[in-house]
PDB file of C-alpha atoms and ligand atoms in Angstrom:
ATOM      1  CA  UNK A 501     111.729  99.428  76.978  1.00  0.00           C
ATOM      2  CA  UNK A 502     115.323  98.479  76.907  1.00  0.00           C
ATOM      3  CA  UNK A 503     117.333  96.490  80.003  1.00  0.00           C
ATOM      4  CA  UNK A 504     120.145  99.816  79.414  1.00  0.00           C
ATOM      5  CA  UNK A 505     117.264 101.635  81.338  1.00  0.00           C
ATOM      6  CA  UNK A 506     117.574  99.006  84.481  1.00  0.00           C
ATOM      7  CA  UNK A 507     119.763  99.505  87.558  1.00  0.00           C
ATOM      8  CA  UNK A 508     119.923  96.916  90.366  1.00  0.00           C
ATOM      9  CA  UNK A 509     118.384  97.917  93.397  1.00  0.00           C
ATOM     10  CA  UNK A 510     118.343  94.863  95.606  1.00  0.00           C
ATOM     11  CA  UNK A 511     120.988  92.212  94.693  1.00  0.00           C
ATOM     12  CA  UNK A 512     119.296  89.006  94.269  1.00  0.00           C
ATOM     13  CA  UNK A 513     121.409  87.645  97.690  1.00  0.00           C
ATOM     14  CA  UNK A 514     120.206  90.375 100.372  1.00  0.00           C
ATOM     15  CA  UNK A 515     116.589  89.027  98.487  1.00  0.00           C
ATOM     16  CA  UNK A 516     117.027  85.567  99.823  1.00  0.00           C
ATOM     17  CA  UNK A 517     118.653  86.438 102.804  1.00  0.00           C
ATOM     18  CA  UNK A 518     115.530  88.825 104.071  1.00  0.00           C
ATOM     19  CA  UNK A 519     113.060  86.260 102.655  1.00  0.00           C
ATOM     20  CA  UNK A 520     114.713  83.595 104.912  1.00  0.00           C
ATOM     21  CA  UNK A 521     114.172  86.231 107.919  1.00  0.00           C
ATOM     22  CA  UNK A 522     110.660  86.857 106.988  1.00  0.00           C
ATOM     23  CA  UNK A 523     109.864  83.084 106.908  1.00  0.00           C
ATOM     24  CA  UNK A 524     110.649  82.660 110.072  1.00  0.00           C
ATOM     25  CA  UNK A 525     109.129  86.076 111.333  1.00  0.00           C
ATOM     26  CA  UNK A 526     105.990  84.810 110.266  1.00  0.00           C
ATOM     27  CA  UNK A 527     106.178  81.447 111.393  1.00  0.00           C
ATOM     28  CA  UNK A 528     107.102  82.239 114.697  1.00  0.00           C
ATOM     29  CA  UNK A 529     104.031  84.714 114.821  1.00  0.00           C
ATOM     30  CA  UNK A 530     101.378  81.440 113.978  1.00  0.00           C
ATOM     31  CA  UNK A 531     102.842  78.834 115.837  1.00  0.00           C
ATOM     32  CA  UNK A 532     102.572  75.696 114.555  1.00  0.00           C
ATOM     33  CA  UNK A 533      98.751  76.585 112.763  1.00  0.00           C
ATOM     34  CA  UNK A 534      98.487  75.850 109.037  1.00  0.00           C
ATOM     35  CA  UNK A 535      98.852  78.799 107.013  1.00  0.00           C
ATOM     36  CA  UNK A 536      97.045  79.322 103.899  1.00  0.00           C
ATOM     37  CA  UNK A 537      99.040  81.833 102.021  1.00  0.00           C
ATOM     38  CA  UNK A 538      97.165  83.446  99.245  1.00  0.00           C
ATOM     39  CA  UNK A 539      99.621  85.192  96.393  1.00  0.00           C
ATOM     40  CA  UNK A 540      98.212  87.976  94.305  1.00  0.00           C
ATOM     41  CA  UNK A 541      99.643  86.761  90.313  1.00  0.00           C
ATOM     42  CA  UNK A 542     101.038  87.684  88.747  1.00  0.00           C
ATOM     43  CA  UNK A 543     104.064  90.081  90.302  1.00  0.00           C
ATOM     44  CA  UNK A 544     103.995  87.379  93.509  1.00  0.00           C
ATOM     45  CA  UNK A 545     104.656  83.931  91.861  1.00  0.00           C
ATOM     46  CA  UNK A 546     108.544  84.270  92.430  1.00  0.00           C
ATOM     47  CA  UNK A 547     108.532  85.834  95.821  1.00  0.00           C
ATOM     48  CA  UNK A 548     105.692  83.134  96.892  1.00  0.00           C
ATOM     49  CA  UNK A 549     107.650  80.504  96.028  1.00  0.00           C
ATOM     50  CA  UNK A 550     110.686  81.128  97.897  1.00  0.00           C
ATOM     51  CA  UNK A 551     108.321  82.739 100.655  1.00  0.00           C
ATOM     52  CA  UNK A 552     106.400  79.161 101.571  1.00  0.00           C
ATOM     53  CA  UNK A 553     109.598  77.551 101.813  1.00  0.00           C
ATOM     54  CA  UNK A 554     110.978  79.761 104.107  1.00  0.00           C
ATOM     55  CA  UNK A 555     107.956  80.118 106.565  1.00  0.00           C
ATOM     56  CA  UNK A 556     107.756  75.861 106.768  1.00  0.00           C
ATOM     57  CA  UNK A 557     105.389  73.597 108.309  1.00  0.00           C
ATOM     58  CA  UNK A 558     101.370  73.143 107.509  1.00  0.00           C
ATOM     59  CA  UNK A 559     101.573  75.366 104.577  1.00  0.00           C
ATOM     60  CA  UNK A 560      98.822  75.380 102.156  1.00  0.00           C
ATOM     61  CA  UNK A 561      98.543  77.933  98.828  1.00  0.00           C
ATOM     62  CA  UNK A 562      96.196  79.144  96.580  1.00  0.00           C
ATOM     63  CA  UNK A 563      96.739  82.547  94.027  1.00  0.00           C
ATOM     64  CA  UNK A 564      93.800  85.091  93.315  1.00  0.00           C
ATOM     65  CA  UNK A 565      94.508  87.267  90.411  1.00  0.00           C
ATOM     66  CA  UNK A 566      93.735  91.499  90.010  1.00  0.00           C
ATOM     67  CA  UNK A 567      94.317  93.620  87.588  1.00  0.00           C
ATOM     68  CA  UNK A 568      95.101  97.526  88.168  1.00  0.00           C
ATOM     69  CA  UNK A 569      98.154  98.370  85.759  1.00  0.00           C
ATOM     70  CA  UNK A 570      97.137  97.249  81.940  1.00  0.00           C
ATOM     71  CA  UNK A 571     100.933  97.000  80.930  1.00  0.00           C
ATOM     72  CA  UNK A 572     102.142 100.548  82.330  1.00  0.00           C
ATOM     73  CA  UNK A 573     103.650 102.314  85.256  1.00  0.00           C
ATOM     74  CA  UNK A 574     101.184 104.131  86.962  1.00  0.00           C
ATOM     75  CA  UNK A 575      97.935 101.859  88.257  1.00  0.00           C
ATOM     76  CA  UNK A 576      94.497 102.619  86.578  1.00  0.00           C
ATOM     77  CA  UNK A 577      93.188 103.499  89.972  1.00  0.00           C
ATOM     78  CA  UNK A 578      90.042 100.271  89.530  1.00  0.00           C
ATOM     79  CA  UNK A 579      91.548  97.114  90.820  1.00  0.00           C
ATOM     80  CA  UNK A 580      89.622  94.284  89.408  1.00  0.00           C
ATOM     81  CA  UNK A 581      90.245  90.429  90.328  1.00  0.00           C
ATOM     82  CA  UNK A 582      90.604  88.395  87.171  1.00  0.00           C
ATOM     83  CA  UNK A 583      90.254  84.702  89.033  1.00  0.00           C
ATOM     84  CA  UNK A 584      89.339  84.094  91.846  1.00  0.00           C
ATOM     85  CA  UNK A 585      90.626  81.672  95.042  1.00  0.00           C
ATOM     86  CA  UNK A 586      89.781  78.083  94.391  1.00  0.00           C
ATOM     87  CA  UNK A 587      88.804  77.253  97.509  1.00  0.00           C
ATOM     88  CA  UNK A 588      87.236  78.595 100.777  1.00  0.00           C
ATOM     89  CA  UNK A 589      89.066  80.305 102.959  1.00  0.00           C
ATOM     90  CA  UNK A 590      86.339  80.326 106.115  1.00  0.00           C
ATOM     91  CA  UNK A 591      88.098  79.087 109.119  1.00  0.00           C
ATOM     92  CA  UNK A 592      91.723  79.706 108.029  1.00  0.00           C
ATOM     93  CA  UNK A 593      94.535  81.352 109.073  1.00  0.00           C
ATOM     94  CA  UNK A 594      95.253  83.587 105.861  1.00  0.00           C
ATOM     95  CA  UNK A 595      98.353  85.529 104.385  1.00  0.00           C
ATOM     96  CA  UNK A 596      97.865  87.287 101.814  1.00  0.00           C
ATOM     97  CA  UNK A 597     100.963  87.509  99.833  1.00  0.00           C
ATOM     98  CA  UNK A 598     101.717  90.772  97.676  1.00  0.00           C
ATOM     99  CA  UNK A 599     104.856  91.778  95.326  1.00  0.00           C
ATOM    100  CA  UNK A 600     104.606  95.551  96.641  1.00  0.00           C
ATOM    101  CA  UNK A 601     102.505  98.371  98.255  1.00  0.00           C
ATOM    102  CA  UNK A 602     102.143 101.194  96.283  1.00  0.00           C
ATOM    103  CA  UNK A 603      99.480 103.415  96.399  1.00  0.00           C
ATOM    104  CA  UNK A 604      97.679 100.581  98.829  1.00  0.00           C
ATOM    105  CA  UNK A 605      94.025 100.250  96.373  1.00  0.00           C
ATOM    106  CA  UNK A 606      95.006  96.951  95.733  1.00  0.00           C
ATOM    107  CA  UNK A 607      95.696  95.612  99.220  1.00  0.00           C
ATOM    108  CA  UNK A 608      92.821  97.630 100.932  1.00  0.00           C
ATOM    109  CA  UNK A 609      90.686  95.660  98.185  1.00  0.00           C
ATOM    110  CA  UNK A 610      91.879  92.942  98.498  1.00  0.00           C
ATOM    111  CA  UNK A 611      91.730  92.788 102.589  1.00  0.00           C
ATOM    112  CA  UNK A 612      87.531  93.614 102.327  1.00  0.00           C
ATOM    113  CA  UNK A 613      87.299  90.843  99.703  1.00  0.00           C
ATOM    114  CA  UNK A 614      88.767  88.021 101.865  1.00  0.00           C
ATOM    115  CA  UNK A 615      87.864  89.769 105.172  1.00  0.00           C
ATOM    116  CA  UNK A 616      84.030  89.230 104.468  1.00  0.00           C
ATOM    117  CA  UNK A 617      84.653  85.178 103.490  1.00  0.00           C
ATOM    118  CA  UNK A 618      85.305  84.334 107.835  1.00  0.00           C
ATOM    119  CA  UNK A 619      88.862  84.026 107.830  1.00  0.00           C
ATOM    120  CA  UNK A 620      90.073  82.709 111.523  1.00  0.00           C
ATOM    121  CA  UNK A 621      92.608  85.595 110.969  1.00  0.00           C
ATOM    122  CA  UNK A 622      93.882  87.542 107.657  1.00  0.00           C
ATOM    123  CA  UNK A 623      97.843  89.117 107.981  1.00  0.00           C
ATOM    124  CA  UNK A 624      99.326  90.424 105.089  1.00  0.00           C
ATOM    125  CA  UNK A 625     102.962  89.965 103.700  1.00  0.00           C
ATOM    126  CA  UNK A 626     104.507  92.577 101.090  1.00  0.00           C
ATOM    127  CA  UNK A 627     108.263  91.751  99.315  1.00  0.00           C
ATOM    128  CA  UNK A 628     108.134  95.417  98.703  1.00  0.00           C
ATOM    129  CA  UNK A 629     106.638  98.661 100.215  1.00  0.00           C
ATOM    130  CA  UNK A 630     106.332 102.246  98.530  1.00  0.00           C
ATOM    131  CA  UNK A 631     105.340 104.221 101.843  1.00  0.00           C
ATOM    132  CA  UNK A 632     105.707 107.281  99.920  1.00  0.00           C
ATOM    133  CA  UNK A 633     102.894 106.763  97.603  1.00  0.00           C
ATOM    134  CA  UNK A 634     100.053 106.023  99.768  1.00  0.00           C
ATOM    135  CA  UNK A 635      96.432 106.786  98.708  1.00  0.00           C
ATOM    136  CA  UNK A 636      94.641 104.348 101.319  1.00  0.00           C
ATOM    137  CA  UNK A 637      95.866 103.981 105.229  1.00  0.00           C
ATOM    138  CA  UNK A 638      96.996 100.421 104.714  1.00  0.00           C
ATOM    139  CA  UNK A 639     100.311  98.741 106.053  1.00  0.00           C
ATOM    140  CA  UNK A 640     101.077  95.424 105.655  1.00  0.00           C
ATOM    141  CA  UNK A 641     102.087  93.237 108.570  1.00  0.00           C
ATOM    142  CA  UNK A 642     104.760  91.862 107.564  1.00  0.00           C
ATOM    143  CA  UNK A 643     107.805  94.179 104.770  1.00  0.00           C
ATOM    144  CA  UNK A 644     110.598  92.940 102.900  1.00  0.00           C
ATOM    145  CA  UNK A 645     112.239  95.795 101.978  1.00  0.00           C
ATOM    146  CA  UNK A 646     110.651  99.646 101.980  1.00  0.00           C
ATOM    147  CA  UNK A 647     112.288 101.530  98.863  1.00  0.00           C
ATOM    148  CA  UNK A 648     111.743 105.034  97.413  1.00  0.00           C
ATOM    149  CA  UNK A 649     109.319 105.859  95.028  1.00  0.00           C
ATOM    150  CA  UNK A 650     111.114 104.643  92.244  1.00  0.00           C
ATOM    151  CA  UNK A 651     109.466 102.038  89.353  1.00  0.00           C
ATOM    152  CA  UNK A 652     110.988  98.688  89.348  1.00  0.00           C
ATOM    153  CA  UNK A 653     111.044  95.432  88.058  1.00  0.00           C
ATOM    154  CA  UNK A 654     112.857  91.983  88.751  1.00  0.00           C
ATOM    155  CA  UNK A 655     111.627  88.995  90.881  1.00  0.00           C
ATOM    156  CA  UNK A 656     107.901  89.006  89.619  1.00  0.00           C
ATOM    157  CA  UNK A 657     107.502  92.284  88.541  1.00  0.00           C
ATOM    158  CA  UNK A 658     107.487  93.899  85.506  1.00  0.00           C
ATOM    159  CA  UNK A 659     106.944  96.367  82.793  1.00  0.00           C
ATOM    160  CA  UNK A 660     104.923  95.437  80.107  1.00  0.00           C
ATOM    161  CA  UNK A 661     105.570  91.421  80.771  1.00  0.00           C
ATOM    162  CA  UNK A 662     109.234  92.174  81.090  1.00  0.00           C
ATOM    163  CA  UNK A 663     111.462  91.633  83.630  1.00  0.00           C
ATOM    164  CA  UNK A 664     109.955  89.608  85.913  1.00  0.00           C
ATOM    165  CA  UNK A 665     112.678  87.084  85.364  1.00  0.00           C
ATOM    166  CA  UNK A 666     115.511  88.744  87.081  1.00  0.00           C
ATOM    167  CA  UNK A 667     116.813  87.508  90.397  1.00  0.00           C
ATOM    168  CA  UNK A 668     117.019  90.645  91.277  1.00  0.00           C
ATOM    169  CA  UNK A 669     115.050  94.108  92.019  1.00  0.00           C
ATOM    170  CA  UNK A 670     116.010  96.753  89.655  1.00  0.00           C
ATOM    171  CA  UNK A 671     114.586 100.215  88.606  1.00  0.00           C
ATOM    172  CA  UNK A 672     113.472 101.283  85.884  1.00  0.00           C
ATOM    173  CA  UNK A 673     114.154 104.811  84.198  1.00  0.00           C
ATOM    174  CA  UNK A 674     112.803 104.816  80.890  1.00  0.00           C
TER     175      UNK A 674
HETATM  176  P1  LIG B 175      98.683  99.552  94.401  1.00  0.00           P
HETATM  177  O1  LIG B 175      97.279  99.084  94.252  1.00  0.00           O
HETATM  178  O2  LIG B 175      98.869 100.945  93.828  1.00  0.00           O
HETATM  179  O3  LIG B 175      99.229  99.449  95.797  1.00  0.00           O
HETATM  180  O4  LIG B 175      99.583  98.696  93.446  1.00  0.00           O
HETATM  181  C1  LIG B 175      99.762  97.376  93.614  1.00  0.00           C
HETATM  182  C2  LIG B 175     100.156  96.715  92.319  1.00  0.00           C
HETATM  183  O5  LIG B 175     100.692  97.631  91.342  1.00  0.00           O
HETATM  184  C3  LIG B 175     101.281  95.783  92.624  1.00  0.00           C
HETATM  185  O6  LIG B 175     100.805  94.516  93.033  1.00  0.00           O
HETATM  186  C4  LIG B 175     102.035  95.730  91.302  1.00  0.00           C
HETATM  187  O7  LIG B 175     101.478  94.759  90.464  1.00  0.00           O
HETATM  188  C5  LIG B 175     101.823  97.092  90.701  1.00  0.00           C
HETATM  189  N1  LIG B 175     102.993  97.985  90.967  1.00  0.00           N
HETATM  190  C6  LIG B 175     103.060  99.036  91.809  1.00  0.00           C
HETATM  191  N2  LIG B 175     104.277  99.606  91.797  1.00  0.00           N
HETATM  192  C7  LIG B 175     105.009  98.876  90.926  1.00  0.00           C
HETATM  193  C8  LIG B 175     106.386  98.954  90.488  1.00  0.00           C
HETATM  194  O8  LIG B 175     107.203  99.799  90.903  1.00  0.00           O
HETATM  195  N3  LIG B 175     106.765  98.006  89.585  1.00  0.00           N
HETATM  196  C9  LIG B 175     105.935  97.037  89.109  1.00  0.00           C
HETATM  197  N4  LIG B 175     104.655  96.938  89.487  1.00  0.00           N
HETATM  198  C10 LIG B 175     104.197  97.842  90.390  1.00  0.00           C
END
């Protein structure tokens, strides 16, 4: 699992420049309503953070964690949440907040899970999209960037723990 294997995919300044657009994509589409924006951990801690910034205004956040990978590149196929929201989400304006969209499991999840605890509404938001390696009909509402099918890393993501400290999106090719 060596960094020779990376090669930079998304330079770490079209990242901030399209999170900046997306921030004010999706506050334009709430209006001045609070937002609770709910990041799936760990692959969206990075992109969350510069995400809530961007978007602005009444801006609350809470983090749910699932598990689908164990360490390696090709999801087990269960997606299991590890911790749960702290707080109730009946009432509020969700976003969910996702690193990517792959084969869609965990988002479809994800969506009944909150769906079922009243949410006034419940949007999705996804730094990265695999459109190519869809096993559910899901889309999010609001894309970053939609890339091949391709594994990568950078940003939040990683391999094995690895990687998600890069400021930028890179793939991997082991
Ligand atoms: P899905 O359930 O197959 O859509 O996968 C969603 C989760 O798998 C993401 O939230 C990531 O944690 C992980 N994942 C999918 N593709 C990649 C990748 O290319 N790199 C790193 N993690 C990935």
């Amino acid at each position: 699992m060596s960094a020779d294997h990376l090669r930079v995919l998304i330079p770490s300044d079209h990242i901030q420049a399209r999170v900046a657009e997306l921030g004010r994509e999706i506050r334009a589409a709430y209006g001045d309503d609070p937002i609770t924006c709910v990041g799936v951990l760990k692959g969206s801690f990075i992109f969350m953070a510069d995400l809530v910034r961007a978007i602005g205004g009444d801006v609350r956040c809470d983090f749910l964690a699932v598990s689908s990978y164990h360490g390696g590149m090709r999801s087990s196929g269960v997606v299991r949440i590890t911790e749960d929201l702290r707080a109730p989400v009946e009432g509020h304006h969700v976003l969910l907040v996702e690193d990517i969209v792959d084969t869609g499991l965990t988002l479809d999840y994800l969506q009944r899970l909150i769906g079922v605890r009243a949410p006034r509404s419940l949007r999705t938001c996804s730094l990265l999209d695999k459109p190519s390696r869809r096993e559910v009909d899901v889309k999010p509402d609001f894309i970053g960037f939609s890339i091949p099918d391709e594994f990568v890393v950078g940003y939040g993501l990683d391999l094995g723990e690895r990687f998600r400290n890069l400021p930028h999106i890179a793939v991997y090719s082991p």
